[in-house]
mmCIF file of C-alpha atoms in Angstrom:
data_model
loop_
_atom_site.group_PDB
_atom_site.id
_atom_site.type_symbol
_atom_site.label_atom_id
_atom_site.label_comp_id
_atom_site.label_asym_id
_atom_site.label_seq_id
_atom_site.Cartn_x
_atom_site.Cartn_y
_atom_site.Cartn_z
ATOM 1 C CA MET A 162 73.009 153.356 74.763
ATOM 2 C CA LYS A 163 75.785 151.855 76.851
ATOM 3 C CA GLU A 164 77.350 148.688 75.619
ATOM 4 C CA PHE A 165 77.776 146.003 78.241
ATOM 5 C CA VAL A 166 80.826 143.831 77.738
ATOM 6 C CA ILE A 167 80.670 140.421 79.372
ATOM 7 C CA SER A 168 84.187 139.539 80.420
ATOM 8 C CA GLU A 169 85.199 135.907 80.310
ATOM 9 C CA VAL A 170 85.834 134.431 83.749
ATOM 10 C CA LYS A 171 89.209 132.751 83.757
ATOM 11 C CA ALA A 172 89.598 129.463 85.586
ATOM 12 C CA GLU A 173 92.193 129.385 88.353
ATOM 13 C CA THR A 174 95.486 127.841 87.331
ATOM 14 C CA ALA A 175 97.057 125.125 89.443
ATOM 15 C CA ILE A 176 100.390 123.383 89.951
ATOM 16 C CA LEU A 177 100.364 119.753 91.125
ATOM 17 C CA VAL A 178 103.033 118.272 93.399
ATOM 18 C CA GLY A 179 103.642 114.581 94.166
ATOM 19 C CA LEU A 180 106.367 112.326 95.560
ATOM 20 C CA ILE A 181 108.060 109.247 94.133
ATOM 21 C CA THR A 182 109.003 106.929 97.003
ATOM 22 C CA GLN A 183 109.889 103.275 97.616
ATOM 23 C CA GLU A 184 106.200 102.570 98.301
ATOM 24 C CA GLN A 185 105.001 104.639 95.319
ATOM 25 C CA ASN A 186 106.975 104.355 92.074
ATOM 26 C CA GLU A 187 107.003 106.895 89.249
ATOM 27 C CA ALA A 188 104.201 105.214 87.290
ATOM 28 C CA LYS A 189 101.959 105.109 90.368
ATOM 29 C CA THR A 190 102.745 108.753 91.211
ATOM 30 C CA ASN A 191 101.796 109.801 87.672
ATOM 31 C CA GLU A 192 98.509 107.872 87.966
ATOM 32 C CA TYR A 193 97.746 109.626 91.243
ATOM 33 C CA LEU A 194 98.586 113.004 89.686
ATOM 34 C CA ASP A 195 96.304 112.207 86.726
ATOM 35 C CA GLU A 196 93.506 111.665 89.226
ATOM 36 C CA LEU A 197 94.490 114.824 91.132
ATOM 37 C CA GLU A 198 94.318 116.772 87.858
ATOM 38 C CA PHE A 199 90.836 115.332 87.243
ATOM 39 C CA LEU A 200 89.859 116.458 90.758
ATOM 40 C CA ALA A 201 91.231 119.947 90.061
ATOM 41 C CA ASP A 202 89.303 120.067 86.772
ATOM 42 C CA THR A 203 86.121 119.001 88.602
ATOM 43 C CA ALA A 204 86.697 121.861 91.062
ATOM 44 C CA GLY A 205 87.107 124.335 88.176
ATOM 45 C CA ALA A 206 90.899 124.709 88.073
ATOM 46 C CA VAL A 207 93.243 124.250 85.101
ATOM 47 C CA THR A 208 96.511 122.412 85.707
ATOM 48 C CA VAL A 209 99.491 124.083 84.023
ATOM 49 C CA LYS A 210 102.473 122.255 85.556
ATOM 50 C CA ARG A 211 103.452 119.180 87.569
ATOM 51 C CA PHE A 212 106.391 118.747 89.920
ATOM 52 C CA THR A 213 107.578 115.418 91.293
ATOM 53 C CA GLN A 214 110.500 114.529 93.539
ATOM 54 C CA ARG A 215 112.134 111.175 94.230
ATOM 55 C CA VAL A 216 112.617 110.956 98.021
ATOM 56 C CA GLY A 217 112.468 108.464 100.877
ATOM 57 C CA GLY A 218 109.306 110.076 102.237
ATOM 58 C CA PRO A 219 107.592 113.456 102.783
ATOM 59 C CA ASN A 220 109.673 116.205 104.385
ATOM 60 C CA GLN A 221 108.176 116.877 107.822
ATOM 61 C CA THR A 222 108.362 120.673 107.415
ATOM 62 C CA THR A 223 107.862 121.357 103.696
ATOM 63 C CA TYR A 224 106.633 118.016 102.198
ATOM 64 C CA VAL A 225 109.205 118.329 99.362
ATOM 65 C CA GLY A 226 112.868 119.169 99.849
ATOM 66 C CA LYS A 227 114.078 122.763 100.033
ATOM 67 C CA GLY A 228 115.622 122.577 96.564
ATOM 68 C CA LYS A 229 112.366 121.381 94.983
ATOM 69 C CA LEU A 230 110.376 124.019 96.883
ATOM 70 C CA GLU A 231 112.746 126.689 95.541
ATOM 71 C CA GLU A 232 112.250 125.291 92.011
ATOM 72 C CA ILE A 233 108.463 125.606 92.386
ATOM 73 C CA LYS A 234 108.865 129.135 93.763
ATOM 74 C CA GLN A 235 111.012 130.208 90.805
ATOM 75 C CA TYR A 236 108.473 128.792 88.356
ATOM 76 C CA ILE A 237 105.657 130.769 90.032
ATOM 77 C CA GLN A 238 107.746 133.959 89.880
ATOM 78 C CA GLN A 239 108.583 133.406 86.203
ATOM 79 C CA GLU A 240 104.897 132.966 85.385
ATOM 80 C CA GLU A 241 104.027 136.142 87.294
ATOM 81 C CA ASP A 242 106.769 138.047 85.445
ATOM 82 C CA GLU A 243 105.048 137.042 82.199
ATOM 83 C CA GLU A 244 101.659 138.046 83.670
ATOM 84 C CA ARG A 245 100.467 134.444 84.018
ATOM 85 C CA GLU A 246 99.365 134.182 87.625
ATOM 86 C CA ILE A 247 99.409 130.815 89.396
ATOM 87 C CA GLY A 248 96.278 130.514 91.513
ATOM 88 C CA MET A 249 97.179 127.550 93.718
ATOM 89 C CA VAL A 250 99.569 124.697 94.374
ATOM 90 C CA ILE A 251 97.916 121.322 95.125
ATOM 91 C CA PHE A 252 99.761 118.534 96.921
ATOM 92 C CA ASP A 253 98.787 114.898 96.340
ATOM 93 C CA ASP A 254 98.855 113.948 100.040
ATOM 94 C CA GLU A 255 97.350 115.473 103.156
ATOM 95 C CA LEU A 256 99.532 118.241 104.605
ATOM 96 C CA SER A 257 100.008 118.931 108.293
ATOM 97 C CA ALA A 258 99.419 122.422 109.711
ATOM 98 C CA LYS A 259 103.202 122.894 109.967
ATOM 99 C CA GLN A 260 103.835 121.851 106.366
ATOM 100 C CA MET A 261 101.049 124.049 105.041
ATOM 101 C CA ARG A 262 102.251 127.095 106.995
ATOM 102 C CA ASN A 263 105.864 126.713 105.849
ATOM 103 C CA ILE A 264 104.912 126.127 102.207
ATOM 104 C CA GLU A 265 102.565 129.133 102.170
ATOM 105 C CA ASN A 266 105.248 131.363 103.696
ATOM 106 C CA GLU A 267 107.651 130.319 100.949
ATOM 107 C CA LEU A 268 105.426 130.244 97.857
ATOM 108 C CA LYS A 269 102.987 133.096 98.724
ATOM 109 C CA VAL A 270 100.057 131.429 96.919
ATOM 110 C CA LYS A 271 97.030 129.386 97.960
ATOM 111 C CA ILE A 272 98.010 125.896 99.113
ATOM 112 C CA LEU A 273 95.655 122.907 98.940
ATOM 113 C CA ASP A 274 96.139 119.225 99.609
ATOM 114 C CA ARG A 275 94.169 116.297 98.188
ATOM 115 C CA THR A 276 91.778 116.253 101.164
ATOM 116 C CA SER A 277 90.895 119.952 101.051
ATOM 117 C CA LEU A 278 90.382 119.724 97.266
ATOM 118 C CA ILE A 279 87.970 116.798 97.689
ATOM 119 C CA LEU A 280 86.149 118.727 100.426
ATOM 120 C CA ASP A 281 85.760 121.695 98.070
ATOM 121 C CA ILE A 282 84.186 119.402 95.468
ATOM 122 C CA PHE A 283 81.922 117.834 98.098
ATOM 123 C CA ALA A 284 80.761 121.333 99.107
ATOM 124 C CA MET A 285 79.998 122.157 95.453
ATOM 125 C CA ARG A 286 78.099 118.907 94.863
ATOM 126 C CA ALA A 287 76.061 118.669 98.082
ATOM 127 C CA GLN A 288 72.371 119.272 97.428
ATOM 128 C CA THR A 289 70.352 117.798 100.308
ATOM 129 C CA ALA A 290 70.409 118.855 103.963
ATOM 130 C CA ASN A 291 72.023 115.523 104.830
ATOM 131 C CA ALA A 292 74.926 115.912 102.402
ATOM 132 C CA LYS A 293 75.468 119.589 103.273
ATOM 133 C CA THR A 294 75.581 118.759 106.987
ATOM 134 C CA GLN A 295 78.072 115.949 106.421
ATOM 135 C CA VAL A 296 80.283 118.170 104.239
ATOM 136 C CA GLU A 297 80.315 120.920 106.872
ATOM 137 C CA LEU A 298 81.205 118.426 109.600
ATOM 138 C CA ALA A 299 84.043 117.002 107.476
ATOM 139 C CA GLN A 300 85.331 120.537 106.787
ATOM 140 C CA TYR A 301 85.441 121.356 110.501
ATOM 141 C CA ARG A 302 87.191 118.063 111.256
ATOM 142 C CA TYR A 303 89.805 118.967 108.669
ATOM 143 C CA MET A 304 90.101 122.556 109.890
ATOM 144 C CA LEU A 305 90.411 121.894 113.634
ATOM 145 C CA PRO A 306 94.042 120.675 113.772
ATOM 146 C CA ARG A 307 95.035 123.447 111.322
ATOM 147 C CA LEU A 308 93.611 126.395 113.265
ATOM 148 C CA GLN A 309 96.931 127.496 114.712
ATOM 149 C CA ARG A 310 98.354 128.576 111.363
ATOM 150 C CA LEU A 311 95.599 131.179 111.013
ATOM 151 C CA TRP A 312 96.714 133.094 114.106
ATOM 152 C CA THR A 313 100.519 132.918 114.173
ATOM 153 C CA HIS A 314 100.773 136.628 113.332
ATOM 154 C CA LEU A 315 98.910 137.454 116.562
ATOM 155 C CA GLU A 316 100.927 135.095 118.752
ATOM 156 C CA ARG A 317 104.027 137.194 118.082
ATOM 157 C CA GLN A 318 102.292 140.123 119.801
ATOM 158 C CA GLY A 319 102.147 138.230 123.135
ATOM 159 C CA GLY A 320 103.373 140.449 126.005
ATOM 160 C CA GLY A 321 102.067 140.523 129.554
ATOM 161 C CA SER A 322 103.691 140.890 132.956
ATOM 162 C CA GLY A 323 107.324 140.111 133.652
ATOM 163 C CA SER A 324 110.408 140.757 131.656
ATOM 164 C CA GLY A 325 110.939 137.137 130.612
ATOM 165 C CA GLY A 326 109.412 136.044 127.377
ATOM 166 C CA GLY A 327 110.586 132.453 127.507
ATOM 167 C CA LYS A 328 108.261 129.562 126.809
ATOM 168 C CA GLY A 329 107.882 128.828 130.526
ATOM 169 C CA SER A 330 106.952 132.413 131.513
ATOM 170 C CA VAL A 331 103.562 133.058 133.080
ATOM 171 C CA GLY A 332 101.248 135.803 131.842
ATOM 172 C CA LEU A 333 102.209 135.587 128.181
ATOM 173 C CA ARG A 334 98.848 134.480 126.819
ATOM 174 C CA GLY A 335 98.646 136.832 123.844
ATOM 175 C CA PRO A 336 95.553 137.702 121.756
ATOM 176 C CA GLY A 337 96.490 135.060 119.194
ATOM 177 C CA GLU A 338 96.227 132.233 121.675
ATOM 178 C CA THR A 339 93.000 133.670 123.081
ATOM 179 C CA GLN A 340 91.508 133.905 119.592
ATOM 180 C CA LEU A 341 92.689 130.373 118.839
ATOM 181 C CA GLU A 342 90.966 128.995 121.935
ATOM 182 C CA MET A 343 87.811 130.919 121.075
ATOM 183 C CA ASP A 344 87.737 129.607 117.498
ATOM 184 C CA ARG A 345 88.422 126.078 118.704
ATOM 185 C CA ARG A 346 85.515 126.254 121.155
ATOM 186 C CA ILE A 347 83.158 127.665 118.490
ATOM 187 C CA ILE A 348 84.126 124.916 116.019
ATOM 188 C CA LEU A 349 83.707 122.159 118.616
ATOM 189 C CA GLN A 350 80.265 123.515 119.511
ATOM 190 C CA ARG A 351 79.334 123.675 115.829
ATOM 191 C CA MET A 352 80.559 120.108 115.277
ATOM 192 C CA SER A 353 78.470 118.909 118.215
ATOM 193 C CA LEU A 354 75.403 120.616 116.721
ATOM 194 C CA LEU A 355 76.061 119.074 113.285
ATOM 195 C CA LYS A 356 76.415 115.601 114.810
ATOM 196 C CA GLN A 357 73.067 116.041 116.580
ATOM 197 C CA ARG A 358 71.520 117.157 113.298
ATOM 198 C CA LEU A 359 72.895 114.081 111.515
ATOM 199 C CA VAL A 360 71.437 111.829 114.231
ATOM 200 C CA GLU A 361 68.034 113.423 113.640
ATOM 201 C CA ILE A 362 68.373 113.062 109.841
ATOM 202 C CA ASP A 363 69.413 109.420 110.304
ATOM 203 C CA ARG A 364 66.333 108.817 112.462
ATOM 204 C CA GLN A 365 64.116 110.214 109.719
ATOM 205 C CA LYS A 366 65.867 108.088 107.080
ATOM 206 C CA VAL A 367 65.404 104.917 109.166
ATOM 207 C CA THR A 368 61.672 105.680 109.313
ATOM 208 C CA GLN A 369 61.603 106.222 105.546
ATOM 209 C CA ARG A 370 63.371 102.910 104.924
ATOM 210 C CA LYS A 371 60.926 101.073 107.183
ATOM 211 C CA ASN A 372 58.034 102.426 105.114
ATOM 212 C CA ARG A 373 59.382 101.094 101.825
ATOM 213 C CA GLY A 374 57.563 97.792 102.082
ATOM 214 C CA ARG A 375 58.742 94.270 101.515
ATOM 215 C CA MET A 376 61.210 94.795 98.699
ATOM 216 C CA ILE A 377 64.804 93.701 98.172
ATOM 217 C CA ARG A 378 67.317 96.547 98.353
ATOM 218 C CA VAL A 379 70.114 96.745 95.793
ATOM 219 C CA ALA A 380 72.944 99.286 96.016
ATOM 220 C CA LEU A 381 75.308 100.443 93.272
ATOM 221 C CA VAL A 382 78.802 100.887 94.696
ATOM 222 C CA GLY A 383 82.161 101.614 93.124
ATOM 223 C CA TYR A 384 84.960 104.059 92.545
ATOM 224 C CA THR A 385 83.980 107.576 91.574
ATOM 225 C CA ASN A 386 83.198 108.169 87.877
ATOM 226 C CA VAL A 387 82.703 104.519 86.893
ATOM 227 C CA GLY A 388 79.168 105.030 85.532
ATOM 228 C CA LYS A 389 76.918 104.154 88.491
ATOM 229 C CA SER A 390 74.483 107.008 87.808
ATOM 230 C CA THR A 391 74.257 106.074 84.114
ATOM 231 C CA ILE A 392 73.357 102.510 85.104
ATOM 232 C CA MET A 393 70.821 103.885 87.585
ATOM 233 C CA ASN A 394 69.174 105.952 84.853
ATOM 234 C CA LEU A 395 69.142 102.949 82.526
ATOM 235 C CA LEU A 396 67.525 100.536 84.981
ATOM 236 C CA ALA A 397 65.190 102.940 86.752
ATOM 237 C CA LYS A 398 64.382 105.134 83.727
ATOM 238 C CA SER A 399 65.143 108.102 85.968
ATOM 239 C CA GLU A 400 67.040 111.361 85.535
ATOM 240 C CA VAL A 401 69.839 111.087 88.091
ATOM 241 C CA PHE A 402 72.592 113.638 87.410
ATOM 242 C CA ALA A 403 75.490 111.981 85.574
ATOM 243 C CA GLU A 404 78.558 113.496 83.917
ATOM 244 C CA ASN A 405 82.228 112.748 83.311
ATOM 245 C CA LYS A 406 83.356 114.355 86.574
ATOM 246 C CA LEU A 407 84.542 112.960 89.864
ATOM 247 C CA PHE A 408 81.845 112.864 92.567
ATOM 248 C CA ALA A 409 79.054 113.829 90.158
ATOM 249 C CA THR A 410 76.735 112.089 92.640
ATOM 250 C CA LEU A 411 77.115 112.961 96.314
ATOM 251 C CA ASP A 412 73.603 112.372 97.635
ATOM 252 C CA THR A 413 72.263 108.834 97.751
ATOM 253 C CA THR A 414 69.361 108.367 95.331
ATOM 254 C CA VAL A 415 66.848 105.521 95.711
ATOM 255 C CA ARG A 416 64.458 104.458 92.937
ATOM 256 C CA LYS A 417 61.954 101.643 92.548
ATOM 257 C CA VAL A 418 62.866 99.325 89.663
ATOM 258 C CA VAL A 419 60.699 96.610 88.147
ATOM 259 C CA VAL A 420 62.240 93.769 86.099
ATOM 260 C CA ASP A 421 59.787 91.158 84.759
ATOM 261 C CA ASN A 422 57.136 92.161 87.323
ATOM 262 C CA LEU A 423 59.646 91.859 90.173
ATOM 263 C CA PRO A 424 59.991 95.184 92.035
ATOM 264 C CA PHE A 425 63.053 96.101 94.068
ATOM 265 C CA LEU A 426 64.757 99.259 95.350
ATOM 266 C CA LEU A 427 67.938 100.489 93.653
ATOM 267 C CA ALA A 428 70.269 102.978 95.371
ATOM 268 C CA ASP A 429 72.980 105.049 93.687
ATOM 269 C CA THR A 430 75.679 105.950 96.224
ATOM 270 C CA VAL A 431 78.628 108.348 96.437
ATOM 271 C CA GLY A 432 81.765 107.023 94.743
ATOM 272 C CA PHE A 433 84.908 106.055 96.633
ATOM 273 C CA ILE A 434 88.407 107.363 95.952
ATOM 274 C CA ARG A 435 92.015 106.695 96.953
ATOM 275 C CA LYS A 436 93.809 108.419 99.838
ATOM 276 C CA LEU A 437 90.648 109.392 101.713
ATOM 277 C CA PRO A 438 91.430 110.077 105.408
ATOM 278 C CA THR A 439 89.501 107.951 107.917
ATOM 279 C CA ASP A 440 87.775 110.944 109.547
ATOM 280 C CA LEU A 441 86.460 111.996 106.129
ATOM 281 C CA VAL A 442 85.054 108.505 105.556
ATOM 282 C CA ASP A 443 83.488 108.667 109.035
ATOM 283 C CA SER A 444 81.682 111.917 108.154
ATOM 284 C CA PHE A 445 80.002 110.241 105.180
ATOM 285 C CA LYS A 446 79.101 106.909 106.713
ATOM 286 C CA SER A 447 75.480 107.913 107.184
ATOM 287 C CA THR A 448 75.291 108.640 103.435
ATOM 288 C CA LEU A 449 76.283 105.005 102.956
ATOM 289 C CA ASP A 450 73.509 103.583 105.142
ATOM 290 C CA GLU A 451 71.889 102.366 101.933
ATOM 291 C CA VAL A 452 74.991 100.242 101.359
ATOM 292 C CA ARG A 453 74.939 98.802 104.881
ATOM 293 C CA GLU A 454 71.242 97.931 104.650
ATOM 294 C CA ALA A 455 71.325 96.602 101.076
ATOM 295 C CA ASP A 456 70.552 92.952 100.358
ATOM 296 C CA LEU A 457 72.715 92.945 97.213
ATOM 297 C CA LEU A 458 75.691 95.078 96.146
ATOM 298 C CA ILE A 459 76.458 95.767 92.497
ATOM 299 C CA HIS A 460 80.133 96.715 92.358
ATOM 300 C CA VAL A 461 80.581 98.803 89.194
ATOM 301 C CA VAL A 462 84.102 98.990 87.729
ATOM 302 C CA ASP A 463 85.430 101.118 84.858
ATOM 303 C CA ILE A 464 87.295 98.430 82.930
ATOM 304 C CA SER A 465 88.743 101.045 80.555
ATOM 305 C CA HIS A 466 90.681 102.659 83.419
ATOM 306 C CA PRO A 467 94.354 101.581 83.379
ATOM 307 C CA ASP A 468 94.372 101.118 87.148
ATOM 308 C CA PHE A 469 90.950 99.512 87.614
ATOM 309 C CA GLU A 470 92.333 96.649 89.746
ATOM 310 C CA GLU A 471 93.596 99.054 92.404
ATOM 311 C CA GLN A 472 90.252 100.867 92.289
ATOM 312 C CA ILE A 473 88.562 97.518 93.021
ATOM 313 C CA LYS A 474 90.780 97.121 96.103
ATOM 314 C CA VAL A 475 89.959 100.661 97.308
ATOM 315 C CA VAL A 476 86.223 99.912 97.094
ATOM 316 C CA GLU A 477 86.593 96.502 98.763
ATOM 317 C CA ASN A 478 88.617 98.029 101.620
ATOM 318 C CA THR A 479 86.011 100.770 102.134
ATOM 319 C CA LEU A 480 83.204 98.195 102.117
ATOM 320 C CA GLY A 481 85.170 96.280 104.742
ATOM 321 C CA GLU A 482 85.346 99.429 106.911
ATOM 322 C CA LEU A 483 81.559 99.729 106.589
ATOM 323 C CA GLY A 484 81.069 96.097 107.632
ATOM 324 C CA CYS A 485 79.687 95.113 104.211
ATOM 325 C CA ALA A 486 82.432 92.804 102.951
ATOM 326 C CA ASP A 487 80.314 89.641 103.341
ATOM 327 C CA LYS A 488 77.165 90.891 101.627
ATOM 328 C CA PRO A 489 75.926 89.140 98.447
ATOM 329 C CA SER A 490 77.482 90.985 95.535
ATOM 330 C CA MET A 491 78.204 90.942 91.828
ATOM 331 C CA ILE A 492 80.810 92.844 89.863
ATOM 332 C CA VAL A 493 79.847 94.716 86.694
ATOM 333 C CA PHE A 494 82.655 95.831 84.408
ATOM 334 C CA ASN A 495 81.320 98.956 82.678
ATOM 335 C CA LYS A 496 82.647 101.014 79.748
ATOM 336 C CA ILE A 497 83.716 98.054 77.611
ATOM 337 C CA ASP A 498 83.243 100.396 74.632
ATOM 338 C CA ASN A 499 86.215 102.438 75.911
ATOM 339 C CA TYR A 500 88.537 99.479 76.520
ATOM 340 C CA THR A 501 91.745 99.766 74.479
ATOM 341 C CA TRP A 502 94.830 97.566 74.107
ATOM 342 C CA VAL A 503 98.106 97.665 72.197
ATOM 343 C CA GLU A 504 99.214 94.623 70.195
ATOM 344 C CA LYS A 505 102.828 93.647 70.828
ATOM 345 C CA GLU A 506 105.313 93.566 67.967
ATOM 346 C CA GLU A 507 106.406 90.068 66.896
ATOM 347 C CA ASP A 508 110.047 90.753 67.848
ATOM 348 C CA ASP A 509 109.090 92.207 71.256
ATOM 349 C CA LEU A 510 110.241 89.555 73.764
ATOM 350 C CA THR A 511 109.396 91.518 76.916
ATOM 351 C CA PRO A 512 106.608 90.103 79.126
ATOM 352 C CA ALA A 513 103.083 91.176 78.167
ATOM 353 C CA THR A 514 101.473 93.812 80.373
ATOM 354 C CA LYS A 515 97.788 94.557 80.935
ATOM 355 C CA GLU A 516 98.051 97.175 78.157
ATOM 356 C CA ASN A 517 98.717 94.316 75.680
ATOM 357 C CA ILE A 518 95.746 92.132 76.693
ATOM 358 C CA THR A 519 92.554 92.041 74.656
ATOM 359 C CA LEU A 520 89.207 92.213 76.435
ATOM 360 C CA ASP A 521 88.519 88.540 75.614
ATOM 361 C CA GLU A 522 91.878 87.513 77.077
ATOM 362 C CA LEU A 523 91.201 89.615 80.156
ATOM 363 C CA LYS A 524 87.874 87.843 80.686
ATOM 364 C CA ARG A 525 89.751 84.527 80.855
ATOM 365 C CA THR A 526 92.002 85.677 83.723
ATOM 366 C CA TRP A 527 90.948 85.824 87.399
ATOM 367 C CA MET A 528 87.603 87.248 86.225
ATOM 368 C CA ALA A 529 86.603 83.833 84.846
ATOM 369 C CA ARG A 530 86.511 82.426 88.395
ATOM 370 C CA LEU A 531 83.685 84.822 89.300
ATOM 371 C CA ASN A 532 81.289 82.955 86.970
ATOM 372 C CA GLU A 533 77.776 84.473 87.027
ATOM 373 C CA ASN A 534 78.919 87.118 89.534
ATOM 374 C CA CYS A 535 80.806 88.927 86.769
ATOM 375 C CA LEU A 536 79.305 90.833 83.817
ATOM 376 C CA PHE A 537 80.707 93.097 81.088
ATOM 377 C CA ILE A 538 78.549 95.964 79.837
ATOM 378 C CA SER A 539 78.502 99.452 78.352
ATOM 379 C CA ALA A 540 75.779 101.480 80.025
ATOM 380 C CA ARG A 541 76.304 104.378 77.629
ATOM 381 C CA GLU A 542 76.105 102.221 74.474
ATOM 382 C CA LYS A 543 73.576 99.810 76.092
ATOM 383 C CA GLU A 544 75.716 96.741 75.324
ATOM 384 C CA ASN A 545 74.850 93.476 77.144
ATOM 385 C CA ILE A 546 72.106 95.224 79.117
ATOM 386 C CA ASP A 547 69.603 92.383 78.581
ATOM 387 C CA GLU A 548 72.050 89.895 80.107
ATOM 388 C CA PHE A 549 72.561 92.321 82.998
ATOM 389 C CA ARG A 550 68.801 92.632 83.608
ATOM 390 C CA ASN A 551 68.286 88.851 83.488
ATOM 391 C CA THR A 552 71.136 88.173 85.909
ATOM 392 C CA LEU A 553 69.897 90.901 88.221
ATOM 393 C CA TYR A 554 66.367 89.468 88.094
ATOM 394 C CA THR A 555 67.627 85.995 89.059
ATOM 395 C CA LYS A 556 69.684 87.269 91.990
ATOM 396 C CA VAL A 557 66.957 89.582 93.322
ATOM 397 C CA ARG A 558 64.335 86.853 93.052
ATOM 398 C CA GLU A 559 66.515 84.381 94.976
ATOM 399 C CA LEU A 560 67.018 86.931 97.745
ATOM 400 C CA HIS A 561 63.306 87.764 97.773
ATOM 401 C CA VAL A 562 62.350 84.091 98.202
ATOM 402 C CA GLN A 563 64.793 83.793 101.117
ATOM 403 C CA LYS A 564 63.684 86.998 102.830
ATOM 404 C CA TYR A 565 59.939 86.974 102.071
ATOM 405 C CA PRO A 566 59.056 83.313 101.376
ATOM 406 C CA TYR A 567 55.301 83.817 101.850
ATOM 407 C CA ASN A 568 55.258 86.635 99.293
ATOM 408 C CA ASP A 569 56.895 84.579 96.543
ATOM 409 C CA PHE A 570 53.634 83.723 94.757
ATOM 410 C CA LEU A 571 53.394 87.374 93.621
ATOM 411 C CA TYR A 572 56.397 86.926 91.349
ATOM 412 C CA PRO A 573 56.204 83.700 89.331
ATOM 413 C CA MET A 574 59.333 82.527 87.525
ATOM 414 C CA VAL A 575 59.576 83.715 83.935
ATOM 415 C CA GLU A 576 59.552 80.826 81.487
ATOM 416 C CA GLU A 577 62.749 80.525 79.515
#
């Protein structure tokens, strides 16, 4: 008998590249690269090296300076000499077609930017027809301005009548330009078809929402990987996919929840993230219809994340873009079981940072002004969940009385 040997599939290796600028200091750049590494891990790649450069801003032709690009190139060659192939280089900002072409020509490996990496993850995670259509539309929007780099090798073959060859010569429309125009037309037609399909899907979803009856709608919103799906599973006793990966949930999930005989609809939505281009947000706005039509927003925050305050701002800005900034909301600080702090030494006279603040001290800062609109829980360890349910019940009931006053007798107040 033949023996079948199952060979282990090796994950692609990746190099990360970021810039330190006046607007983005070294600590912030490292935080962004930590997130980029998490994105790469979610996509199935293993990060083996990081490169950063302190500059005034991105180089218009190669993103980093020529010296830094040469340093990256030498590292890739050294790894190849030792039979350790580098699969890709990922840049922490969106690259232009010109930058991507020049970097590829120099490094001779696959080049990705933050946007294309996120799109790859979206494509992996999309399950429903709605999400798949939105991902495809976002991919085409990203691809369209970068088409030219795919056909530069054909443009050099341009000939035609006349002995000129200058830029102003007539009759020099080579096969590359013809192919480029053809691809552009095909993509634009495909995008038009996808937009029509999304309109039809939206129409169906509006009908579905109208048939849900007279119930308050609550939406979980927040940065990606803050525990929204875990909270959804806890409240709705459902089996929504949840794991420690970015964008574990891409499709909006809606479940009926009953707290003390009061039913309402709970939606788990796609997480937000930093540095998302506007056109990418636009592609996914229909996924966030549940947010726009919600009566109450539960903003979930990972309080154990060192940069949770900036994540709050990212979510608030995105909600503002969606026209949801003024909706009734509450903020739920999740993962209190993971919160860590470092006690300062007695002889350390430097100002305390957020790393030196205990959770109790943190609760007495700006969070104290939020009063009943602020809760601290651990969905995984089920800490303070009863308080969360009671607060949620009170808020949903108040909204229900306002929206459906003649239906209030169905849900009597629970005696305390």
